[in-house]
Structure formats: C-alpha cells, structure tokens
Short mmCIF file of C-alpha atoms in Angstrom, two decimals:
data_model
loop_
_atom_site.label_atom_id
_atom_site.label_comp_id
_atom_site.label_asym_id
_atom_site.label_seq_id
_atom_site.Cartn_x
_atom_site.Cartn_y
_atom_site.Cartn_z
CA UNK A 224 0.00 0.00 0.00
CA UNK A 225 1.19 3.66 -0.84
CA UNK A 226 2.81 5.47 2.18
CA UNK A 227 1.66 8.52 2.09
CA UNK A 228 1.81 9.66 5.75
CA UNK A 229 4.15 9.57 8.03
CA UNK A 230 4.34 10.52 11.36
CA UNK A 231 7.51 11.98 12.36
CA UNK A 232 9.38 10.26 14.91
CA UNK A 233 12.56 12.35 16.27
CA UNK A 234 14.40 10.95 19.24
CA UNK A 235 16.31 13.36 21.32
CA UNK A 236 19.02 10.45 22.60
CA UNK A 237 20.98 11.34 25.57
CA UNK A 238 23.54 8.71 26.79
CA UNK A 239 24.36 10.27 30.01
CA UNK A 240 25.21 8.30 33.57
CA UNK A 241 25.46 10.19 36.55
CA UNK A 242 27.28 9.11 39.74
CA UNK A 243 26.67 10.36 43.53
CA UNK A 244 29.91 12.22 44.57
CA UNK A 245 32.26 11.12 47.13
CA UNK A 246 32.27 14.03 49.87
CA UNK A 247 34.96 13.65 52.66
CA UNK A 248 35.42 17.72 52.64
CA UNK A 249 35.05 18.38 49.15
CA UNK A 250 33.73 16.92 45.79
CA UNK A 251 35.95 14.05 44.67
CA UNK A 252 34.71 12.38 41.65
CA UNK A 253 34.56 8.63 41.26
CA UNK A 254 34.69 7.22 37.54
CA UNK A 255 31.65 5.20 37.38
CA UNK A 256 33.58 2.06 35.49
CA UNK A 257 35.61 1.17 38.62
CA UNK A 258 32.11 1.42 41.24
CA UNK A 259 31.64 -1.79 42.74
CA UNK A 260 29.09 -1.29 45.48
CA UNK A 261 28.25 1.90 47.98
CA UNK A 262 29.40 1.73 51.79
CA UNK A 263 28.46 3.67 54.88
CA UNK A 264 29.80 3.54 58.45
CA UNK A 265 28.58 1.10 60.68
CA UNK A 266 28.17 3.74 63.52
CA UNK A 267 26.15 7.25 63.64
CA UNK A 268 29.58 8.58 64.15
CA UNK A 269 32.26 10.08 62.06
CA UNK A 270 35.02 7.25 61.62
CA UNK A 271 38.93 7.63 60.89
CA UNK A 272 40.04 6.68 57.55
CA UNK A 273 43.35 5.35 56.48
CA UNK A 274 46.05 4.91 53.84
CA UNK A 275 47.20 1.62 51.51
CA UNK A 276 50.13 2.09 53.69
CA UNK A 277 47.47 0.85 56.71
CA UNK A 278 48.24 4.38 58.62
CA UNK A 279 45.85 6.95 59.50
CA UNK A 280 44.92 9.54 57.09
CA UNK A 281 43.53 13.24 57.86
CA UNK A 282 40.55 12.24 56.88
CA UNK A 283 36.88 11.27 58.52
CA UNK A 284 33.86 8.89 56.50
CA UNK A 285 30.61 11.11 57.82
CA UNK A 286 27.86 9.01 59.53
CA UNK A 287 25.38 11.03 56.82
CA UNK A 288 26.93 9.65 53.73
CA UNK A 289 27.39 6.84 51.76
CA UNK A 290 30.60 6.32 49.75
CA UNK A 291 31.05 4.76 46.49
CA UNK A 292 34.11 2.35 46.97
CA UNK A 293 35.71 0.55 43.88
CA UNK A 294 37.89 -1.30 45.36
CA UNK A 295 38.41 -4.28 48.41
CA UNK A 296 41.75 -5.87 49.73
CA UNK A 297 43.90 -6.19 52.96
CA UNK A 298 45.89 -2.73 53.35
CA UNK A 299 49.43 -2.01 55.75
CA UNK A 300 51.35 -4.18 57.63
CA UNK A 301 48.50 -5.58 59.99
CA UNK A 302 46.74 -6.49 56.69
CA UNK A 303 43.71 -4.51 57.21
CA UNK A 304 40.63 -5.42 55.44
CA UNK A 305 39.37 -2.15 53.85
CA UNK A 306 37.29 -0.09 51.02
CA UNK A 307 38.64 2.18 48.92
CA UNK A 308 36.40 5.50 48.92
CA UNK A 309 37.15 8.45 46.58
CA UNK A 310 39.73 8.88 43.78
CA UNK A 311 42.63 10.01 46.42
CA UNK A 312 43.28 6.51 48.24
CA UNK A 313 41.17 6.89 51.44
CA UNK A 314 40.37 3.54 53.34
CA UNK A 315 37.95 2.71 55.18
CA UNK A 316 38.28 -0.50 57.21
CA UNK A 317 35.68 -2.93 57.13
CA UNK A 318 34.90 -3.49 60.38
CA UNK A 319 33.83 0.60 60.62
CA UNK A 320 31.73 -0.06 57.17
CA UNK A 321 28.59 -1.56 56.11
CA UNK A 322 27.91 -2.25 52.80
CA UNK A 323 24.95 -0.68 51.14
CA UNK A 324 24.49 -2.36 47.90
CA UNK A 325 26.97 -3.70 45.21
CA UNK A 326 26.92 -2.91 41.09
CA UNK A 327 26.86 -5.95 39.10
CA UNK A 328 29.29 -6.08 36.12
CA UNK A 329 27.78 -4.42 33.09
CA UNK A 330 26.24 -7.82 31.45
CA UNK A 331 25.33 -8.21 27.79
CA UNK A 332 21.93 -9.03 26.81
CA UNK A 333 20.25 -9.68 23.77
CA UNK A 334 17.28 -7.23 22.53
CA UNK A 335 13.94 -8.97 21.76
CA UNK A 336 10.80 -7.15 20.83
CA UNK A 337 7.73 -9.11 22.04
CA UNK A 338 3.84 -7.72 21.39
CA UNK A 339 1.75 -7.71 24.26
CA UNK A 340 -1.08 -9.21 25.24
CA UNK A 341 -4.42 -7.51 23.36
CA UNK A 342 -2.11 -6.70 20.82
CA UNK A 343 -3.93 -8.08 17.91
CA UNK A 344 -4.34 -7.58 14.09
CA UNK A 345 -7.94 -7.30 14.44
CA UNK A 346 -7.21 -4.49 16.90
CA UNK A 347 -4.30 -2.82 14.66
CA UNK A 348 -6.37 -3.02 11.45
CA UNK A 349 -8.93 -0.99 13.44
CA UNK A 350 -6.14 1.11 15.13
CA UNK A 351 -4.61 1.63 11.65
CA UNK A 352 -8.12 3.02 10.07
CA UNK A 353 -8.17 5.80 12.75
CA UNK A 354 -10.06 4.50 15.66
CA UNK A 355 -7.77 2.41 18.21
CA UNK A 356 -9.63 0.99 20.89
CA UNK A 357 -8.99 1.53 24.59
CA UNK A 358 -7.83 -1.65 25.20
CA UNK A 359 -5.16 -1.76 21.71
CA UNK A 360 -3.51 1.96 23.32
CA UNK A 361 -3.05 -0.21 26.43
CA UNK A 362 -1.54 -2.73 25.07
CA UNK A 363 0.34 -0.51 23.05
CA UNK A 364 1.26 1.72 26.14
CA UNK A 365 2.30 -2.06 27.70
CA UNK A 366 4.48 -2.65 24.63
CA UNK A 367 6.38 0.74 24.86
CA UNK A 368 7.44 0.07 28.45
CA UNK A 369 8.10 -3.67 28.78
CA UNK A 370 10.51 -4.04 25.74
CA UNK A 371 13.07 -2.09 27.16
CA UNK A 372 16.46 -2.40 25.15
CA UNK A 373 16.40 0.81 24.04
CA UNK A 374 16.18 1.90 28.19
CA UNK A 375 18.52 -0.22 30.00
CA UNK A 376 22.28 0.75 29.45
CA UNK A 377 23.16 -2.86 28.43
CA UNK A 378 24.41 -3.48 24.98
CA UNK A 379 23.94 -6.93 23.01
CA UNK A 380 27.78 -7.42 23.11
CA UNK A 381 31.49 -5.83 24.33
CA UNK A 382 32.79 -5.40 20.81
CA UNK A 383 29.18 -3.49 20.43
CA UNK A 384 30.10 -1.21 23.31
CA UNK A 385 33.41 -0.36 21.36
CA UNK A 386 33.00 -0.24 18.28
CA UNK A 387 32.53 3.55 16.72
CA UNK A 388 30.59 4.25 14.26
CA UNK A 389 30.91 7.23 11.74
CA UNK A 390 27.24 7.97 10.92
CA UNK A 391 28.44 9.51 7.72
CA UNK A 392 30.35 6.64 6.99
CA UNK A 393 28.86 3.61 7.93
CA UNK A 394 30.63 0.39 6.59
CA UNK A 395 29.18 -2.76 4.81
CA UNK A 396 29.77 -4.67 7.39
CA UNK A 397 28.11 -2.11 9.96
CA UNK A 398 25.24 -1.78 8.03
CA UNK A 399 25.01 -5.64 7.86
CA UNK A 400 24.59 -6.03 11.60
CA UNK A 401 22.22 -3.11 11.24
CA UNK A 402 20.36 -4.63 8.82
CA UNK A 403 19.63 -8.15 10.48
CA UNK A 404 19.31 -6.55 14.50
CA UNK A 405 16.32 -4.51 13.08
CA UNK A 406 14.80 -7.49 10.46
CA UNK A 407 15.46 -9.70 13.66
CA UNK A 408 12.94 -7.73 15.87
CA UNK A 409 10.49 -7.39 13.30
CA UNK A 410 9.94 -11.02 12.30
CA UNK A 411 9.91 -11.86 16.15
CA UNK A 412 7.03 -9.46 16.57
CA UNK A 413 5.34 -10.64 13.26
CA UNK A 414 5.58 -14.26 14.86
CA UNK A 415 3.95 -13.06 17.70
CA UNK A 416 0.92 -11.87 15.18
CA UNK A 417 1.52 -15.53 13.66
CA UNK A 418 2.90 -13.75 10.60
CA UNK A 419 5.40 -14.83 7.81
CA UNK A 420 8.60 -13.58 8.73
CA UNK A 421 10.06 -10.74 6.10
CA UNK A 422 13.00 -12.02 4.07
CA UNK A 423 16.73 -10.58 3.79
CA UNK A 424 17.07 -9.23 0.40
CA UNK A 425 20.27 -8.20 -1.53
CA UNK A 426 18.34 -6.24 -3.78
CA UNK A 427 16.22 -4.30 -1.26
CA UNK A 428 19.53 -4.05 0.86
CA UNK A 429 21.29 -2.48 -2.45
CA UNK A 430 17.59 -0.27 -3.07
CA UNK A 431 17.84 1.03 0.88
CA UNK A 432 21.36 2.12 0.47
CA UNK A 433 20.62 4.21 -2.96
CA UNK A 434 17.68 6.15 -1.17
CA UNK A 435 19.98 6.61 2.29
CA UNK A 436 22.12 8.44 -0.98
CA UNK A 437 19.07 9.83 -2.46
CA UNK A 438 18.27 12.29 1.09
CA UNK A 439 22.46 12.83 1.56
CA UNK A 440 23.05 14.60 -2.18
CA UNK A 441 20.14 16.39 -1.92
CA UNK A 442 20.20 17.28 2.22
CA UNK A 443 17.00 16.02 2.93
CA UNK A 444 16.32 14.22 6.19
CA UNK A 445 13.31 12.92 8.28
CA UNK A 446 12.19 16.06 9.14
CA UNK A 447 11.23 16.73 5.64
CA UNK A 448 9.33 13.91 5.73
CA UNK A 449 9.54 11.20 3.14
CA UNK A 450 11.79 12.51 0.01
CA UNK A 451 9.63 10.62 -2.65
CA UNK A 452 11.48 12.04 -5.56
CA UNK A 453 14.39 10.85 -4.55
CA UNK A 454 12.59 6.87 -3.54
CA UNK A 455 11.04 7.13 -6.68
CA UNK A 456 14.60 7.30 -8.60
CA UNK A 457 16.22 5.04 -6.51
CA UNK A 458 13.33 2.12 -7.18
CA UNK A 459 12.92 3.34 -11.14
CA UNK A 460 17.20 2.61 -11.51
CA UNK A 461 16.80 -0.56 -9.29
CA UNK A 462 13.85 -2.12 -11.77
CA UNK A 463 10.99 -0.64 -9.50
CA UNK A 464 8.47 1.07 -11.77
CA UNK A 465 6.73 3.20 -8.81
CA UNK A 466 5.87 6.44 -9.13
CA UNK A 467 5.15 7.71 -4.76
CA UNK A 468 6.59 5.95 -1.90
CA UNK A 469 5.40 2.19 -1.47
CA UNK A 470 8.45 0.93 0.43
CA UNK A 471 9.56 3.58 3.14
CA UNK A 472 9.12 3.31 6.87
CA UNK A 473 11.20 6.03 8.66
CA UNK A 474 12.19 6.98 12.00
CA UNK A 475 15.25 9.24 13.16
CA UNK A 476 16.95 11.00 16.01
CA UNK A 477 19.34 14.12 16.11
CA UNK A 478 23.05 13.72 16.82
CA UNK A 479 25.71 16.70 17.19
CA UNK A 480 28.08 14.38 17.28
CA UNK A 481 29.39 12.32 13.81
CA UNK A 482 30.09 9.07 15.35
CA UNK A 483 28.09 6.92 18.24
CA UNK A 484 28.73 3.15 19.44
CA UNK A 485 27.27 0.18 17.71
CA UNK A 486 25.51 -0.18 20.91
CA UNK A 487 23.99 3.45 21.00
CA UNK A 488 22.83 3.06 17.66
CA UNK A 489 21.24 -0.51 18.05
CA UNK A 490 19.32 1.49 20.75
CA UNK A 491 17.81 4.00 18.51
CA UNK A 492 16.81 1.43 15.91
CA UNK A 493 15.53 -0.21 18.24
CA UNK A 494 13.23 2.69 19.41
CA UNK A 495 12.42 3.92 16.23
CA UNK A 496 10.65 0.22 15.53
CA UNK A 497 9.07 0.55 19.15
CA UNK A 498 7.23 3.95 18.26
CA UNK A 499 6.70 2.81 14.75
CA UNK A 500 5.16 -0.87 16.33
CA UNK A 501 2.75 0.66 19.07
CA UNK A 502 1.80 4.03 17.26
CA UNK A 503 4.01 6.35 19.74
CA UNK A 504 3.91 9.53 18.51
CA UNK A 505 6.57 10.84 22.00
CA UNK A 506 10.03 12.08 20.96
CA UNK A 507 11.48 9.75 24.07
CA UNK A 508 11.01 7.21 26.84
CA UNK A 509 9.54 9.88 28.93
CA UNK A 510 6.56 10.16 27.21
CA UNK A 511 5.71 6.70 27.03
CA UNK A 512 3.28 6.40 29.84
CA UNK A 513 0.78 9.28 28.27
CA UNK A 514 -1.83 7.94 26.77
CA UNK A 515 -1.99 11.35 24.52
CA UNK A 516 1.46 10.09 22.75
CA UNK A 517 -0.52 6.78 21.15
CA UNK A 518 -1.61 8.22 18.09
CA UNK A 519 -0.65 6.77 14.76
CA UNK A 520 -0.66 2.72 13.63
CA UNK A 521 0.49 3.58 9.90
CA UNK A 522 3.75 2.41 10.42
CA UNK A 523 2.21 -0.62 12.23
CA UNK A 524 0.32 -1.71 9.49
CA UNK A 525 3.47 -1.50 7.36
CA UNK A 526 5.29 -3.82 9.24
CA UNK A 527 2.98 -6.65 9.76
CA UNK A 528 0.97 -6.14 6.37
CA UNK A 529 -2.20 -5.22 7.73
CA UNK A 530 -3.84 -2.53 5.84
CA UNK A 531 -7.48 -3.84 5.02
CA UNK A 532 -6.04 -4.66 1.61
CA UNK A 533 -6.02 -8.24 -1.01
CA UNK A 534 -2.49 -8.22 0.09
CA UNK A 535 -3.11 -8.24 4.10
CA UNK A 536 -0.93 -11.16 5.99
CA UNK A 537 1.74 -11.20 3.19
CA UNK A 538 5.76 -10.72 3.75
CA UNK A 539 7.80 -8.24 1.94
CA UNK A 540 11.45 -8.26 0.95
CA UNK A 541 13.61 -6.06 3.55
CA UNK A 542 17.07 -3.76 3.66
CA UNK A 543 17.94 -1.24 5.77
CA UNK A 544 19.92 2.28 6.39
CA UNK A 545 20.86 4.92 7.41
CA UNK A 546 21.87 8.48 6.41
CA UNK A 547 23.10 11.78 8.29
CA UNK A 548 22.39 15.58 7.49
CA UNK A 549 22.51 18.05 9.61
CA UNK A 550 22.86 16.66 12.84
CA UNK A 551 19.93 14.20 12.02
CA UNK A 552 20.42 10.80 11.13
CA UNK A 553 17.16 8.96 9.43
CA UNK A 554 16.59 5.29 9.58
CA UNK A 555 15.26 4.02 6.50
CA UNK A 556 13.31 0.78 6.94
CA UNK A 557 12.79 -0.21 3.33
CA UNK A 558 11.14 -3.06 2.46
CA UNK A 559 9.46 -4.29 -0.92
CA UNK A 560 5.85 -6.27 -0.65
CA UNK A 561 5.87 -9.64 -2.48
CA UNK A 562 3.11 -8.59 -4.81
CA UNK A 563 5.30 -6.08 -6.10
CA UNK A 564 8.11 -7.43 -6.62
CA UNK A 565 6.37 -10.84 -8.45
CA UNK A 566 3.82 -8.26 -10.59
CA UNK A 567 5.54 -7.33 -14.27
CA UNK A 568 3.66 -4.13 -14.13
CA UNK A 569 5.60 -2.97 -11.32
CA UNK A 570 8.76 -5.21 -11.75
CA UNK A 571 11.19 -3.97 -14.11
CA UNK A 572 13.99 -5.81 -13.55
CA UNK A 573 14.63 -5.73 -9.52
CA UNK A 574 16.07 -9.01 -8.33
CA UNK A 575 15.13 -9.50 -4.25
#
C-alpha cells in the first residue's frame, strides 16, 4: 500500500550516567567504570580513615553519607581489610563499614521485541483506520514500556560497546549487523501476530542504500518527511516502476556528534521500531506512559501487512539504512511487498 503519511518520529538520545559524589570535605569524583558497590559507616559517628600504607589519614567517612568504593583488599602491615572510597586513596576498614548495595558487572543481553497481550491484528487493522480501541492503546502503552532495550544501558555485546561508528560513513559490514538486528525484531514481533517472517534481500539491501544516498546529495532528512522524488529514482534505476513511496518506513533522532557506538545506535533502531510498532507519537522514553502520545498505527500496518487490503498477511522483501544531514540521522526501513516485486507491471527488472 502507498505510504503517504508519516508521522515523524525524532528521538532526542541522551547517553548520560550520573554518579553520587564522594564528599569527605570536598567533591571528589569517582569514575563510574571502577564502582563496585556503595558503603556507609557502621556507627552514627564520624570514623577515621586510612592509607594503603594501613596508617591513619587526615581524613573522617561522615555518619550522613554513603561512599562509592571501587575497590576491596587487605591494606598495611597488619593487613587490614578495607574499602577504597574516593579517587585520592582513602580507606575505610571494614569493620567501621557496612555495605549498602553492590553494582553488578555491566552484562550483555540480547534485545527482543515481544507484542503484548491484546495486541492483535484485528485491533491494529482498526487502530490503523483511525479509531484504536482503549484496550489496543493499552496494550500498546504495555508494549512501549516492557521491551526495554532501548532503556537499559546494556548493549547486546562488548565489541558493540566499542565499536565507533561514523554515521556519515557507515561500513558494509556495519550496516550488515544493522540490517539483520532490526529485520530480527520485526519477524519476532510478526511471529507473535503468527505472521510470515520478512525475508533478507540483496536487492532491497542495495535499493535502501541508494535512497539513504538519495536524502544525503540532496540534504534532505526525516524532518522533511519522506523525500519521494528521490525513492522514486532510486526504485525506477533498481527495476521498481513506482511512481510515490510504497516501500519507506522512517524513524530518526538528532546527533551533534558524527560518530556513536554500535551499541547506542542498536538502541535507537531499536526505538524507532518501538514507536513505529505501538503508534508512539513521544520524541522519548519519557513520554511513554501518556496515553496522549498513542496516536498513529500507519507504520504498524506496514510492518505486519495489515492494511485492510487483497495483500493483508503477506511478507515483503527487507534492507535497511541509514543516512546523516545536519545533525539528524534517518533510519530508512525499506522493504518491498511480495506482490510487487512478483507483478511485471511494477517489476522492471529488480532481483530480491
């Protein structure tokens, strides 16, 4: 079906941890990577801390704080089992300290996107026509805030978390692991729907990265909404005879910055199918629990083929990509319905 609409999802993304300050006298700050747990003194009294050395240090832990400590092990000659507090080597022994609550290694974990309960087509075909029952925004609302990847700080894995990305600049093999994340989550939601599962396609992979191309020569970006001159040229010289947009979903997120993590981007993909998935129209997490943000199941219909159409419960052929302008990078979700691509009117010559 044509996509003529499309509701414009920007996502402000902030990747920002904050850490509670150490305060003996003054602000010390503690890098968050070496935290292992928080401590307090046992007593409602101001106790003595010490040096590696095992001798006293100038230095009191107040009875009103709690200290960050990132490290554990005997200390001095008496081999003194001790915290270390701060960035400046102040110990506090453990028989003054009681421990608050301990960080758990940063674990990996794999996204999944999962539909909720009351999350039905019969309830997104009427969602998608305008009129989304009570119960389809709750389950909708449910979705938004129980598939959480895009929330937690975990990435899926530690070369993910290190690897930079140029968003200018992406390479093959980038946009390969792009590409198959973001067809992974859609075919496991689809199964939940009891859908065929979309297919990887070279040629819709090769069509994706020609219209990513398309907005970058001619500085368009999501917030000029779909550029269907320049889908319409990339599908004509890949054997696509369309004439308007009948293979663009789109989502996007500003970034002042050229480059991001694997990890960071994997989260706003991942977002940008959320909002697209349960019709959030909220430019963040925050919004997420206002019913007032659930407004538009266009996108929704897209990706499980449910448009009140002869087509309805079909797959289509998918690529992915991405392009950067302007401090906005646009996710383009392409994807190329089977009756398309098997239909001579329409098929010129494209290969899936």
């Amino acid at each position: 079906m044509k996509k003529s609409k499309l509701a414009i999802a920007i996502i402000n993304v902030i990747f920002l941890t904050t850490i509670p300050a150490l305060v003996l006298h003054e602000p010390t700050p503690v890098s968050a990577a070496t935290v292992k747990g928080f401590v307090k003194t046992k007593k409602n009294k101001k106790v003595r801390l010490y040096k590696l050395s095992g001798k006293h240090s100038n230095y009191y832990a107040s009875p009103k704080s709690q200290y960050p400590y990132s490290s554990k092990k005997k200390i001095g000659k008496k081999r003194l089992t001790a915290y270390k507090i701060g960035n400046n080597s102040h110990w506090l022994l453990a028989k003054d300290a009681k421990v608050i609550k301990t960080i758990k290694p940063n674990v990996n974990v794999q996204a999944t996107m999962k539909l909720p309960a009351g999350y039905t087509r019969a309830e997104l075909l009427q969602a998608y026509q305008g009129n989304p029952s009570k119960k389809f925004i709750n389950a909708s609302m449910s979705g938004m805030n129980t598939n959480d990847f895009s929330r937690i700080k975990n990435g899926e894995t530690k070369a993910d978390d290190q690897t930079i990305i140029d968003l200018s600049q992406l390479t093959p093999e980038q946009t390969d692991t792009l590409t198959t994340f973001s067809l992974r989550l859609i075919n496991q939601a689809r199964n939940n729907l009891g859908l065929d599962p979309w297919r990887d396609s070279i040629g819709v992979r090769k069509l994706a990265q020609d219209i990513a191309t398309e907005y970058v020569v001619n500085k368009k970006t999501i917030r000029d909404s779909h550029y269907v001159p320049g889908i319409v040229r990339a599908c004509k010289a890949n054997g696509l005879d369309l004439n308007d947009n009948y293979v663009e979903d789109m989502a996007g997120f500003y970034n002042q910055n050229n480059t991001m993590t694997m990890t960071e981007l994997k989260k706003s993909v991942y977002f940008g199918l959320k909002q697209m998935m349960f019709g959030y129209t909220g430019s963040g997490e925050q919004g997420r629990k206002q019913r007032s943000n659930y407004q538009e199941w266009e996108h929704a219909g897209d990706l499980f083929n449910t448009q009140d159409s002869l087509y309805d419960g079909d797959y289509n052929y998918y690529g992915f990509s991405i392009s950067h302008t302007d401090d906005i990078c646009s996710m383009h979700f392409i994807s190329v319905p089977t009756y398309i691509a098997k239909n001579k009117k329409y098929n010129t010559g494209f290969k899936p």
